[in-house]
């Protein structure tokens, strides 16, 4: 078994807003091993991005606060590093790809300029070498006329191309871990297919990936293992085959049934009833309780803990 | 729906073109056109759902808005029960408009934040003088119809979740008992676990109101769950259309094949991945010949210069040189 590259242990993150304080991430633990692609899946607002931002210590302060937990990466607790050490990690060891490509690129600077900055800073190389490396990465992510594109401003590229530039920027630093937060949500279906091919190539090069998505279909296509989140907590975790062939948590089961699949008939679908509650209205006990078709008395009173079903397949539900 | 061919469609679109002028320079000279909808013909029968699929910018919303006369087309006909909507004068048009409604992707921006649900869902009824204002009974009936709590009619849009807001806009759109509902990406902004609820609601309403839908989405898997027929658009044109099951089981156009292949399907390992190269060209300067030729995996020489014509087999139409 390969070693754990990243281990998140009982992470709890809270936010203070006008409406009050709430936990965006509640007692979350999971890990990513070397050479592994792990999918973090769940609906909007369940805490995926906050988890990712915590790893890089990018939680907006003072509104957000990591209340407790450890984030062990390469033997060190990232939550204990000072700013300088953390910067080093962000540039060299962990790269992040965000959902909105526009937000990750500066509108004022040419693509090439933005690309070489990071390289020169973290790799201690000359401008010329950095330029060549950057250009070669643009080619690798299939940007046509890469040499010319180095002189383009972000607005001159389509969303798909911008996202590829960002992927190139993340990869050229040869990180050990790439965190991709909904990297294709803003893109067209056929562009999404292109980006996935790129990410699959990345897997070949022994980089570990934490892929965040709301689309469980994407998890099937891209990942070795999945962590399913619901309302700030982990509902289920396991390897892809276990998650898809024998889902244990009623939420995972509901999600798999409700996702519209390619169909040749117009049949009624099987939705999960009710709506995702706001963090200020989470029910007592199990947060999935008022949408769960199998809820019973105990679910109201106690919070289910993650239980290991064997083979690393875990679920937080009283039914098991 | 076997004897469709002898029935008259409720909607027939003929060679519709909606172009947006590109203005340049101080004189605001027209330097060209974004051909958002460029010669589209399609039809729709009573009780039928036509799914309109294609990627961002291909002209889906523009087509929908043109049907509601929210955009002015350059050319073409929109026959609604045989009458060309584009010829109608104000009064007649007003009457027709009642029978065609539209719902949008983002229910929050399409609902007036300062109106309560009662006023929102009965606005049309009041406007067409079917009821007087502040009619609780009608509002409650509509709320029930779309699966919302009848007692929440005095609440405001921001007090509801995304899925609930989409139900409110559906309630508003069916209030005038329309014949045709244009649904523009109605579930794209919703949580996955809620999307299926809205699709089910639309299926139920189709039956109870005998509604026809034009269902617009970039996601062919969602469309396949609701449409009887599917039309696939690329850069302002339809490239393939036909019965939904035929399109899904046996896509003919290389673009349709790619769209279907790109759907991640849990539990199924794809034998072959189709990954298109390049980007969708801008609709203001589409490539010559077949618009898809710059990305097509099956491109031939002829495709680069000559625009493919329609080939028709049964209910199926495809625009591609592979099927001459
Ligand atoms: N009012 C307008 N003025 C100028 N161009 C416009 C206008 N409305 C739309 N367009 C252009 O027309 C083309 C088609 O746009 P449309 O909104 O119909 O696409 P769509 O298929 O609905 O895309 P999406 O999936 O992103 O909603 C695009 O290139 C768009 O930029
Ligand atoms: N900067 C912030 N200030 C206040 N609340 C926030 C902030 N960022 C995220 N949240 C809240 O934290 C919760 C989890 O958010 P997030 O991790 O972004 O969800 P997602 O799973 O969609 O990525 C949500 O309720 C969200 O509204
Ligand atoms: S703990 Fe209870 S409410 Fe929660 S998922 Fe399990 S059965 Fe359902
Ligand atoms: S006409 Fe040619 S380029 Fe266009 S889709 Fe058919 S084969 Fe491809
Ligand atoms: Mg997020
Ligand atoms: Mg649109």
Short mmCIF file of N, CA and C in Angstrom, two decimals, chain A residues 43-45 158-161 164 187-194 196-197 200 214-218 220-221 240-241 244 251 255-256 258-276 291, chain B residues 55-56 148 161 163-164 167 191-197 199-200 203-204 206 218 220-222 224-228 245 248-249 255 258-260 262-270 273 275-280 295:
data_model
loop_
_atom_site.label_atom_id
_atom_site.label_comp_id
_atom_site.label_asym_id
_atom_site.label_seq_id
_atom_site.Cartn_x
_atom_site.Cartn_y
_atom_site.Cartn_z
N UNK A 43 -23.08 18.42 -2.89
CA UNK A 43 -23.84 19.49 -3.51
C UNK A 43 -23.31 20.86 -3.09
N UNK A 44 -23.79 21.86 -3.79
CA UNK A 44 -23.35 23.22 -3.55
C UNK A 44 -23.50 23.59 -2.07
N UNK A 45 -22.45 24.15 -1.50
CA UNK A 45 -22.50 24.60 -0.11
C UNK A 45 -22.16 23.56 0.94
N UNK A 158 -10.51 32.15 -24.83
CA UNK A 158 -11.82 31.67 -24.40
C UNK A 158 -11.70 31.04 -23.01
N UNK A 159 -12.83 30.80 -22.37
CA UNK A 159 -12.83 30.20 -21.04
C UNK A 159 -12.07 28.87 -21.01
N UNK A 160 -12.28 28.07 -22.03
CA UNK A 160 -11.61 26.76 -22.09
C UNK A 160 -10.10 26.92 -22.17
N UNK A 161 -9.66 27.89 -22.99
CA UNK A 161 -8.22 28.12 -23.13
C UNK A 161 -7.63 28.68 -21.85
N UNK A 164 -7.06 25.96 -19.52
CA UNK A 164 -5.88 25.19 -19.87
C UNK A 164 -4.59 25.90 -19.47
N UNK A 187 -17.11 25.16 -17.92
CA UNK A 187 -16.75 24.88 -19.31
C UNK A 187 -17.83 24.08 -20.03
N UNK A 188 -17.78 24.12 -21.35
CA UNK A 188 -18.67 23.32 -22.17
C UNK A 188 -18.34 21.84 -22.05
N UNK A 189 -19.33 21.02 -22.41
CA UNK A 189 -19.16 19.57 -22.30
C UNK A 189 -17.96 19.04 -23.08
N UNK A 190 -17.81 19.52 -24.32
CA UNK A 190 -16.70 18.98 -25.10
C UNK A 190 -15.36 19.52 -24.61
N UNK A 191 -15.36 20.72 -24.05
CA UNK A 191 -14.13 21.26 -23.47
C UNK A 191 -13.82 20.52 -22.17
N UNK A 192 -14.87 20.19 -21.42
CA UNK A 192 -14.69 19.40 -20.21
C UNK A 192 -14.00 18.08 -20.54
N UNK A 193 -14.42 17.44 -21.62
CA UNK A 193 -13.80 16.18 -22.02
C UNK A 193 -12.31 16.38 -22.29
N UNK A 194 -11.97 17.52 -22.90
CA UNK A 194 -10.55 17.80 -23.17
C UNK A 194 -9.77 17.97 -21.87
N UNK A 196 -10.47 16.81 -18.94
CA UNK A 196 -10.36 15.52 -18.26
C UNK A 196 -9.24 14.67 -18.84
N UNK A 197 -9.08 14.72 -20.16
CA UNK A 197 -8.00 13.98 -20.76
C UNK A 197 -6.65 14.47 -20.22
N UNK A 200 -6.18 13.21 -16.76
CA UNK A 200 -5.83 11.78 -16.78
C UNK A 200 -4.35 11.58 -17.10
N UNK A 214 -19.40 18.46 -8.10
CA UNK A 214 -20.75 18.16 -7.64
C UNK A 214 -21.35 17.06 -8.50
N UNK A 215 -20.57 16.59 -9.49
CA UNK A 215 -21.08 15.65 -10.48
C UNK A 215 -20.52 14.26 -10.21
N UNK A 216 -21.39 13.39 -9.71
CA UNK A 216 -20.91 12.07 -9.31
C UNK A 216 -20.46 11.26 -10.52
N UNK A 217 -20.97 11.61 -11.70
CA UNK A 217 -20.53 10.94 -12.93
C UNK A 217 -19.05 11.20 -13.18
N UNK A 218 -18.61 12.40 -12.88
CA UNK A 218 -17.21 12.78 -13.06
C UNK A 218 -16.31 11.93 -12.16
N UNK A 220 -16.84 8.93 -11.16
CA UNK A 220 -16.72 7.59 -11.75
C UNK A 220 -15.65 7.58 -12.84
N UNK A 221 -15.67 8.61 -13.64
CA UNK A 221 -14.78 8.63 -14.79
C UNK A 221 -13.33 8.89 -14.40
N UNK A 240 -13.93 3.55 -5.73
CA UNK A 240 -14.99 3.80 -6.69
C UNK A 240 -15.94 2.63 -6.84
N UNK A 241 -15.40 1.42 -6.90
CA UNK A 241 -16.29 0.28 -7.11
C UNK A 241 -17.26 0.09 -5.96
N UNK A 244 -19.98 2.92 -6.06
CA UNK A 244 -20.99 2.81 -7.11
C UNK A 244 -21.75 1.49 -7.10
N UNK A 251 -27.82 8.90 1.47
CA UNK A 251 -27.61 10.07 0.61
C UNK A 251 -26.90 9.66 -0.68
N UNK A 255 -28.39 10.03 -4.37
CA UNK A 255 -27.68 10.80 -5.38
C UNK A 255 -27.50 9.97 -6.66
N UNK A 256 -27.08 8.73 -6.48
CA UNK A 256 -26.85 7.87 -7.64
C UNK A 256 -28.15 7.62 -8.40
N UNK A 258 -30.83 9.68 -8.44
CA UNK A 258 -31.51 10.87 -8.94
C UNK A 258 -30.80 11.53 -10.12
N UNK A 259 -29.51 11.26 -10.28
CA UNK A 259 -28.77 11.90 -11.37
C UNK A 259 -29.37 11.53 -12.72
N UNK A 260 -29.76 12.52 -13.53
CA UNK A 260 -30.31 12.19 -14.84
C UNK A 260 -29.25 11.50 -15.70
N UNK A 261 -29.59 10.32 -16.21
CA UNK A 261 -28.65 9.60 -17.07
C UNK A 261 -29.16 9.61 -18.50
N UNK A 262 -28.28 9.31 -19.43
CA UNK A 262 -28.72 9.20 -20.81
C UNK A 262 -29.83 8.18 -20.86
N UNK A 263 -30.94 8.53 -21.50
CA UNK A 263 -32.08 7.64 -21.46
C UNK A 263 -32.81 7.71 -22.78
N UNK A 264 -33.45 6.61 -23.17
CA UNK A 264 -34.21 6.66 -24.41
C UNK A 264 -35.69 6.73 -24.10
N UNK A 265 -36.02 6.90 -22.84
CA UNK A 265 -37.41 7.01 -22.47
C UNK A 265 -37.63 8.25 -21.61
N UNK A 266 -38.82 8.82 -21.66
CA UNK A 266 -39.10 9.91 -20.73
C UNK A 266 -39.86 9.33 -19.55
N UNK A 267 -39.10 8.94 -18.56
CA UNK A 267 -39.69 8.37 -17.36
C UNK A 267 -39.49 9.34 -16.22
N UNK A 268 -40.36 9.24 -15.23
CA UNK A 268 -40.13 10.03 -14.05
C UNK A 268 -38.83 9.61 -13.40
N UNK A 269 -38.09 10.58 -12.88
CA UNK A 269 -36.82 10.28 -12.22
C UNK A 269 -37.07 9.98 -10.76
N UNK A 270 -36.03 9.59 -10.05
CA UNK A 270 -36.19 9.29 -8.63
C UNK A 270 -35.41 10.27 -7.77
N UNK A 271 -35.99 11.44 -7.51
CA UNK A 271 -35.26 12.47 -6.78
C UNK A 271 -35.15 12.15 -5.29
N UNK A 272 -34.23 12.87 -4.63
CA UNK A 272 -34.22 12.88 -3.17
C UNK A 272 -35.25 13.94 -2.79
N UNK A 273 -36.12 13.67 -1.88
CA UNK A 273 -37.13 14.68 -1.62
C UNK A 273 -36.58 15.78 -0.71
N UNK A 274 -37.25 16.91 -0.71
CA UNK A 274 -36.79 18.03 0.10
C UNK A 274 -35.62 18.77 -0.51
N UNK A 275 -35.05 19.70 0.27
CA UNK A 275 -33.99 20.56 -0.23
C UNK A 275 -32.79 20.50 0.70
N UNK A 276 -31.64 20.93 0.17
CA UNK A 276 -30.45 21.02 1.01
C UNK A 276 -30.69 22.12 2.05
N UNK A 291 -34.47 14.37 5.02
CA UNK A 291 -34.61 13.97 3.61
C UNK A 291 -34.45 12.46 3.45
N UNK B 55 -23.81 23.69 -27.08
CA UNK B 55 -22.93 24.29 -26.10
C UNK B 55 -23.12 25.80 -26.01
N UNK B 56 -22.46 26.37 -25.03
CA UNK B 56 -22.59 27.79 -24.74
C UNK B 56 -22.41 28.63 -26.00
N UNK B 148 -45.56 23.38 -3.76
CA UNK B 148 -45.07 24.27 -2.71
C UNK B 148 -46.15 24.45 -1.64
N UNK B 161 -35.35 28.35 -1.45
CA UNK B 161 -34.14 27.77 -2.03
C UNK B 161 -34.24 27.83 -3.56
N UNK B 163 -34.32 25.53 -5.83
CA UNK B 163 -35.31 24.62 -6.39
C UNK B 163 -36.73 25.13 -6.17
N UNK B 164 -36.96 25.68 -4.99
CA UNK B 164 -38.29 26.23 -4.70
C UNK B 164 -38.58 27.44 -5.59
N UNK B 167 -39.70 26.39 -8.84
CA UNK B 167 -41.12 26.00 -8.78
C UNK B 167 -42.02 27.23 -8.86
N UNK B 191 -29.20 22.25 -7.43
CA UNK B 191 -28.48 21.13 -6.87
C UNK B 191 -28.89 19.84 -7.56
N UNK B 192 -27.91 18.93 -7.67
CA UNK B 192 -28.17 17.67 -8.37
C UNK B 192 -29.39 16.95 -7.80
N UNK B 193 -29.50 16.92 -6.48
CA UNK B 193 -30.58 16.14 -5.88
C UNK B 193 -31.93 16.79 -6.09
N UNK B 194 -31.94 18.04 -6.57
CA UNK B 194 -33.19 18.76 -6.76
C UNK B 194 -33.60 18.79 -8.24
N UNK B 195 -32.60 18.63 -9.13
CA UNK B 195 -32.88 18.67 -10.56
C UNK B 195 -33.98 17.69 -10.95
N UNK B 196 -33.86 16.46 -10.41
CA UNK B 196 -34.82 15.43 -10.79
C UNK B 196 -36.24 15.80 -10.35
N UNK B 197 -36.37 16.50 -9.23
CA UNK B 197 -37.70 16.94 -8.79
C UNK B 197 -38.34 17.85 -9.82
N UNK B 199 -37.58 18.16 -13.05
CA UNK B 199 -37.89 17.41 -14.28
C UNK B 199 -39.21 16.66 -14.09
N UNK B 200 -39.37 16.00 -12.95
CA UNK B 200 -40.62 15.27 -12.69
C UNK B 200 -41.82 16.20 -12.70
N UNK B 203 -42.72 16.99 -16.17
CA UNK B 203 -43.38 15.85 -16.81
C UNK B 203 -44.84 15.76 -16.37
N UNK B 204 -45.09 15.96 -15.07
CA UNK B 204 -46.47 15.90 -14.57
C UNK B 204 -47.34 16.99 -15.17
N UNK B 206 -46.91 18.55 -17.92
CA UNK B 206 -47.13 18.31 -19.35
C UNK B 206 -48.39 17.47 -19.53
N UNK B 218 -27.68 22.45 -22.15
CA UNK B 218 -26.40 22.08 -22.74
C UNK B 218 -26.11 20.61 -22.41
N UNK B 220 -27.07 16.85 -22.66
CA UNK B 220 -27.90 15.94 -23.44
C UNK B 220 -28.50 14.83 -22.57
N UNK B 221 -27.87 14.52 -21.44
CA UNK B 221 -28.45 13.46 -20.61
C UNK B 221 -29.73 13.96 -19.93
N UNK B 222 -29.75 15.21 -19.50
CA UNK B 222 -30.98 15.76 -18.92
C UNK B 222 -32.08 15.82 -19.99
N UNK B 224 -32.44 14.02 -22.56
CA UNK B 224 -32.92 12.70 -22.96
C UNK B 224 -33.99 12.18 -22.01
N UNK B 225 -34.06 12.73 -20.82
CA UNK B 225 -35.07 12.26 -19.86
C UNK B 225 -36.41 12.95 -20.02
N UNK B 226 -36.50 13.95 -20.85
CA UNK B 226 -37.77 14.67 -20.95
C UNK B 226 -38.25 14.85 -22.39
N UNK B 227 -37.34 14.79 -23.36
CA UNK B 227 -37.71 15.12 -24.74
C UNK B 227 -38.23 13.92 -25.52
N UNK B 228 -39.24 14.18 -26.37
CA UNK B 228 -39.66 13.16 -27.33
C UNK B 228 -38.78 13.25 -28.58
N UNK B 245 -35.08 8.81 -28.87
CA UNK B 245 -34.44 7.50 -28.69
C UNK B 245 -33.49 7.20 -29.85
N UNK B 248 -30.26 9.24 -29.30
CA UNK B 248 -29.43 8.72 -28.22
C UNK B 248 -28.82 7.36 -28.60
N UNK B 249 -29.63 6.49 -29.19
CA UNK B 249 -29.13 5.15 -29.53
C UNK B 249 -28.19 5.16 -30.72
N UNK B 255 -20.83 15.63 -34.28
CA UNK B 255 -20.94 16.47 -33.09
C UNK B 255 -21.87 15.84 -32.06
N UNK B 258 -20.05 13.17 -30.29
CA UNK B 258 -19.12 13.68 -29.27
C UNK B 258 -19.88 14.11 -28.02
N UNK B 259 -21.02 14.77 -28.20
CA UNK B 259 -21.81 15.22 -27.04
C UNK B 259 -22.23 14.03 -26.18
N UNK B 260 -22.69 12.99 -26.83
CA UNK B 260 -23.17 11.81 -26.09
C UNK B 260 -21.99 11.11 -25.43
N UNK B 262 -19.36 12.42 -24.35
CA UNK B 262 -18.77 13.21 -23.26
C UNK B 262 -19.53 13.06 -21.94
N UNK B 263 -20.71 12.44 -21.96
CA UNK B 263 -21.48 12.28 -20.73
C UNK B 263 -20.84 11.19 -19.87
N UNK B 264 -20.39 11.55 -18.65
CA UNK B 264 -19.82 10.52 -17.80
C UNK B 264 -20.96 9.61 -17.30
N UNK B 265 -20.85 8.33 -17.55
CA UNK B 265 -21.93 7.44 -17.18
C UNK B 265 -21.48 6.47 -16.11
N UNK B 266 -21.93 6.68 -14.86
CA UNK B 266 -21.51 5.81 -13.77
C UNK B 266 -21.81 4.34 -14.09
N UNK B 267 -20.85 3.49 -13.83
CA UNK B 267 -21.06 2.06 -14.00
C UNK B 267 -20.68 1.54 -15.37
N UNK B 268 -20.42 2.47 -16.32
CA UNK B 268 -20.08 2.01 -17.67
C UNK B 268 -18.70 2.52 -18.06
N UNK B 269 -17.83 1.59 -18.45
CA UNK B 269 -16.52 2.00 -18.96
C UNK B 269 -16.65 2.22 -20.45
N UNK B 270 -16.28 3.41 -20.90
CA UNK B 270 -16.38 3.69 -22.33
C UNK B 270 -15.27 2.99 -23.08
N UNK B 273 -13.05 6.92 -26.26
CA UNK B 273 -13.35 8.32 -25.90
C UNK B 273 -13.23 9.17 -27.15
N UNK B 275 -12.55 12.76 -28.08
CA UNK B 275 -12.19 14.08 -27.57
C UNK B 275 -12.01 15.01 -28.76
N UNK B 276 -12.86 16.03 -28.84
CA UNK B 276 -12.76 16.97 -29.94
C UNK B 276 -11.54 17.84 -29.75
N UNK B 277 -10.91 18.23 -30.85
CA UNK B 277 -9.80 19.15 -30.71
C UNK B 277 -10.32 20.58 -30.79
N UNK B 278 -9.50 21.49 -30.29
CA UNK B 278 -9.80 22.91 -30.46
C UNK B 278 -11.01 23.41 -29.72
N UNK B 279 -11.43 24.60 -30.15
CA UNK B 279 -12.48 25.33 -29.45
C UNK B 279 -13.63 25.59 -30.41
N UNK B 280 -14.79 25.87 -29.85
CA UNK B 280 -15.90 26.30 -30.69
C UNK B 280 -15.56 27.67 -31.27
N UNK B 295 -13.32 21.06 -35.97
CA UNK B 295 -13.20 20.18 -34.81
C UNK B 295 -13.61 18.75 -35.12
#
